[in-house]
Amino acid sequence: MVRVLFVCLGNICRSPMAEAVFRHKVKEAGLEDKIFVDSAGTGHWHVGQPPHEGTRRILTEHKIDYTGVTARQIGTKDLEEFDYIIAMDKENVRHLKQLAPHEHQSKIVRLLEFLPGSDTLNVPDPYYSGNFEYVYKLINESCDHLLDYIRQREHL
Ligand code: 4NP
């Protein structure tokens, strides 16, 4: 099983959106037995909460299931157990790199590194901007490329 973890700050806006979108694509590709998808936040404030209303609205609009998606905080075990740790912005990367032992540092990348020609590498936080539709567009396109990348690399 290949394990993919999306990480943002609060785990209620961006990373749960990426988790649900990526899982949807994994299912469509018939790979749900091969790729496990989860998300976590670097912060602890929203642990146990469902995704933000804006994320829920966007996912519902796009007919993407988010059943069971609940906020949790990242732990050191995650850095060992997941194969791909996909951060939303450079602050998440900084936090994760502090947490990760040397041998796991290279697993930590930003989602927008997978989006060809992107003029930013940071997914803007809709918790502040309110622009959930734009964030969905970035996440949706990047997740297509991320899935292609993982399939090639893992021979799936
Ligand atoms: P997220 O957005 O990292 O995309 O889940 C945020 C959610 C909550 C907070 C910050 C960002 N907060 O400060 O509570």
GROMACS .gro file of N, CA, C and O in nm, residues 43-90:
model
  192
   43GLY      N    1  -0.124   2.235   1.319
   43GLY     CA    2  -0.182   2.294   1.441
   43GLY      C    3  -0.284   2.201   1.506
   43GLY      O    4  -0.330   2.105   1.444
   44HIS      N    5  -0.319   2.230   1.630
   44HIS     CA    6  -0.407   2.141   1.706
   44HIS      C    7  -0.548   2.198   1.727
   44HIS      O    8  -0.636   2.129   1.777
   45TRP      N    9  -0.571   2.322   1.685
   45TRP     CA   10  -0.694   2.393   1.725
   45TRP      C   11  -0.823   2.327   1.682
   45TRP      O   12  -0.924   2.343   1.747
   46HIS      N   13  -0.824   2.258   1.572
   46HIS     CA   14  -0.951   2.208   1.517
   46HIS      C   15  -0.964   2.056   1.523
   46HIS      O   16  -1.051   1.999   1.458
   47VAL      N   17  -0.878   1.994   1.604
   47VAL     CA   18  -0.879   1.846   1.613
   47VAL      C   19  -1.020   1.796   1.643
   47VAL      O   20  -1.090   1.849   1.730
   48GLY      N   21  -1.063   1.696   1.568
   48GLY     CA   22  -1.195   1.635   1.587
   48GLY      C   23  -1.307   1.700   1.507
   48GLY      O   24  -1.418   1.647   1.503
   49GLN      N   25  -1.276   1.813   1.442
   49GLN     CA   26  -1.381   1.885   1.369
   49GLN      C   27  -1.393   1.836   1.223
   49GLN      O   28  -1.295   1.792   1.164
   50PRO      N   29  -1.512   1.849   1.165
   50PRO     CA   30  -1.529   1.821   1.022
   50PRO      C   31  -1.465   1.934   0.941
   50PRO      O   32  -1.430   2.038   0.998
   51PRO      N   33  -1.454   1.918   0.810
   51PRO     CA   34  -1.399   2.027   0.728
   51PRO      C   35  -1.480   2.156   0.743
   51PRO      O   36  -1.599   2.153   0.777
   52HIS      N   37  -1.413   2.266   0.717
   52HIS     CA   38  -1.474   2.400   0.717
   52HIS      C   39  -1.594   2.402   0.622
   52HIS      O   40  -1.594   2.333   0.519
   53GLU      N   41  -1.691   2.484   0.656
   53GLU     CA   42  -1.813   2.494   0.576
   53GLU      C   43  -1.782   2.523   0.427
   53GLU      O   44  -1.847   2.469   0.337
   54GLY      N   45  -1.682   2.608   0.402
   54GLY     CA   46  -1.646   2.642   0.263
   54GLY      C   47  -1.593   2.521   0.188
   54GLY      O   48  -1.624   2.500   0.070
   55THR      N   49  -1.513   2.440   0.256
   55THR     CA   50  -1.460   2.317   0.194
   55THR      C   51  -1.573   2.218   0.170
   55THR      O   52  -1.583   2.157   0.063
   56ARG      N   53  -1.665   2.206   0.267
   56ARG     CA   54  -1.778   2.113   0.251
   56ARG      C   55  -1.865   2.155   0.133
   56ARG      O   56  -1.909   2.072   0.054
   57ARG      N   57  -1.888   2.287   0.121
   57ARG     CA   58  -1.974   2.337   0.014
   57ARG      C   59  -1.914   2.305  -0.123
   57ARG      O   60  -1.981   2.254  -0.214
   58ILE      N   61  -1.784   2.332  -0.137
   58ILE     CA   62  -1.715   2.308  -0.265
   58ILE      C   63  -1.715   2.159  -0.300
   58ILE      O   64  -1.738   2.120  -0.414
   59LEU      N   65  -1.690   2.076  -0.200
   59LEU     CA   66  -1.685   1.931  -0.227
   59LEU      C   67  -1.823   1.880  -0.267
   59LEU      O   68  -1.836   1.799  -0.358
   60THR      N   69  -1.926   1.931  -0.200
   60THR     CA   70  -2.063   1.891  -0.234
   60THR      C   71  -2.097   1.935  -0.376
   60THR      O   72  -2.151   1.858  -0.455
   61GLU      N   73  -2.060   2.059  -0.410
   61GLU     CA   74  -2.085   2.112  -0.545
   61GLU      C   75  -2.023   2.023  -0.652
   61GLU      O   76  -2.078   2.005  -0.760
   62HIS      N   77  -1.905   1.970  -0.621
   62HIS     CA   78  -1.832   1.889  -0.719
   62HIS      C   79  -1.857   1.739  -0.700
   62HIS      O   80  -1.785   1.657  -0.757
   63LYS      N   81  -1.958   1.708  -0.617
   63LYS     CA   82  -1.999   1.567  -0.595
   63LYS      C   83  -1.884   1.479  -0.547
   63LYS      O   84  -1.863   1.367  -0.594
   64ILE      N   85  -1.808   1.535  -0.453
   64ILE     CA   86  -1.696   1.459  -0.396
   64ILE      C   87  -1.727   1.427  -0.250
   64ILE      O   88  -1.756   1.516  -0.170
   65ASP      N   89  -1.722   1.298  -0.220
   65ASP     CA   90  -1.757   1.248  -0.087
   65ASP      C   91  -1.648   1.286   0.014
   65ASP      O   92  -1.529   1.272  -0.015
   66TYR      N   93  -1.690   1.333   0.131
   66TYR     CA   94  -1.591   1.360   0.237
   66TYR      C   95  -1.631   1.293   0.368
   66TYR      O   96  -1.588   1.333   0.476
   67THR      N   97  -1.709   1.186   0.357
   67THR     CA   98  -1.752   1.111   0.476
   67THR      C   99  -1.632   1.072   0.560
   67THR      O  100  -1.533   1.019   0.508
   68GLY      N  101  -1.641   1.099   0.688
   68GLY     CA  102  -1.535   1.054   0.781
   68GLY      C  103  -1.413   1.141   0.786
   68GLY      O  104  -1.321   1.115   0.865
   69VAL      N  105  -1.407   1.246   0.704
   69VAL     CA  106  -1.289   1.334   0.707
   69VAL      C  107  -1.298   1.422   0.833
   69VAL      O  108  -1.392   1.499   0.850
   70THR      N  109  -1.202   1.405   0.922
   70THR     CA  110  -1.203   1.472   1.053
   70THR      C  111  -1.063   1.524   1.083
   70THR      O  112  -0.964   1.454   1.060
   71ALA      N  113  -1.056   1.644   1.138
   71ALA     CA  114  -0.925   1.707   1.162
   71ALA      C  115  -0.845   1.633   1.270
   71ALA      O  116  -0.899   1.590   1.371
   72ARG      N  117  -0.717   1.620   1.244
   72ARG     CA  118  -0.624   1.564   1.342
   72ARG      C  119  -0.490   1.635   1.329
   72ARG      O  120  -0.464   1.702   1.227
   73GLN      N  121  -0.408   1.622   1.430
   73GLN     CA  122  -0.277   1.687   1.425
   73GLN      C  123  -0.171   1.586   1.384
   73GLN      O  124  -0.175   1.470   1.426
   74ILE      N  125  -0.077   1.633   1.304
   74ILE     CA  126   0.032   1.545   1.259
   74ILE      C  127   0.118   1.501   1.377
   74ILE      O  128   0.136   1.576   1.473
   75GLY      N  129   0.166   1.378   1.371
   75GLY     CA  130   0.256   1.328   1.475
   75GLY      C  131   0.383   1.273   1.411
   75GLY      O  132   0.386   1.251   1.289
   76THR      N  133   0.484   1.249   1.490
   76THR     CA  134   0.613   1.202   1.435
   76THR      C  135   0.597   1.067   1.364
   76THR      O  136   0.667   1.041   1.266
   77LYS      N  137   0.503   0.984   1.411
   77LYS     CA  138   0.480   0.854   1.348
   77LYS      C  139   0.438   0.868   1.202
   77LYS      O  140   0.473   0.786   1.118
   78ASP      N  141   0.360   0.976   1.174
   78ASP     CA  142   0.315   0.999   1.036
   78ASP      C  143   0.434   1.014   0.942
   78ASP      O  144   0.429   0.971   0.827
   79LEU      N  145   0.538   1.079   0.990
   79LEU     CA  146   0.655   1.103   0.905
   79LEU      C  147   0.723   0.972   0.866
   79LEU      O  148   0.783   0.961   0.760
   80GLU      N  149   0.710   0.872   0.952
   80GLU     CA  150   0.767   0.741   0.921
   80GLU      C  151   0.672   0.660   0.833
   80GLU      O  152   0.714   0.594   0.739
   81GLU      N  153   0.543   0.667   0.866
   81GLU     CA  154   0.448   0.574   0.806
   81GLU      C  155   0.402   0.611   0.665
   81GLU      O  156   0.365   0.524   0.587
   82PHE      N  157   0.403   0.741   0.634
   82PHE     CA  158   0.355   0.782   0.501
   82PHE      C  159   0.471   0.790   0.403
   82PHE      O  160   0.584   0.824   0.440
   83ASP      N  161   0.441   0.757   0.277
   83ASP     CA  162   0.544   0.757   0.173
   83ASP      C  163   0.554   0.894   0.105
   83ASP      O  164   0.661   0.933   0.060
   84TYR      N  165   0.442   0.963   0.096
   84TYR     CA  166   0.438   1.095   0.032
   84TYR      C  167   0.371   1.191   0.129
   84TYR      O  168   0.256   1.168   0.169
   85ILE      N  169   0.442   1.296   0.167
   85ILE     CA  170   0.387   1.395   0.259
   85ILE      C  171   0.375   1.526   0.182
   85ILE      O  172   0.476   1.588   0.144
   86ILE      N  173   0.250   1.561   0.152
   86ILE     CA  174   0.222   1.667   0.055
   86ILE      C  175   0.172   1.791   0.129
   86ILE      O  176   0.056   1.795   0.175
   87ALA      N  177   0.258   1.891   0.140
   87ALA     CA  178   0.225   2.012   0.215
   87ALA      C  179   0.159   2.116   0.125
   87ALA      O  180   0.178   2.116   0.003
   88MET      N  181   0.080   2.203   0.187
   88MET     CA  182   0.010   2.306   0.111
   88MET      C  183   0.094   2.432   0.092
   88MET      O  184   0.078   2.503  -0.007
   89ASP      N  185   0.180   2.464   0.190
   89ASP     CA  186   0.260   2.587   0.175
   89ASP      C  187   0.395   2.574   0.245
   89ASP      O  188   0.424   2.472   0.308
   90LYS      N  189   0.475   2.679   0.232
   90LYS     CA  190   0.613   2.669   0.281
   90LYS      C  191   0.621   2.667   0.434
   90LYS      O  192   0.715   2.612   0.490
   0.00000   0.00000   0.00000
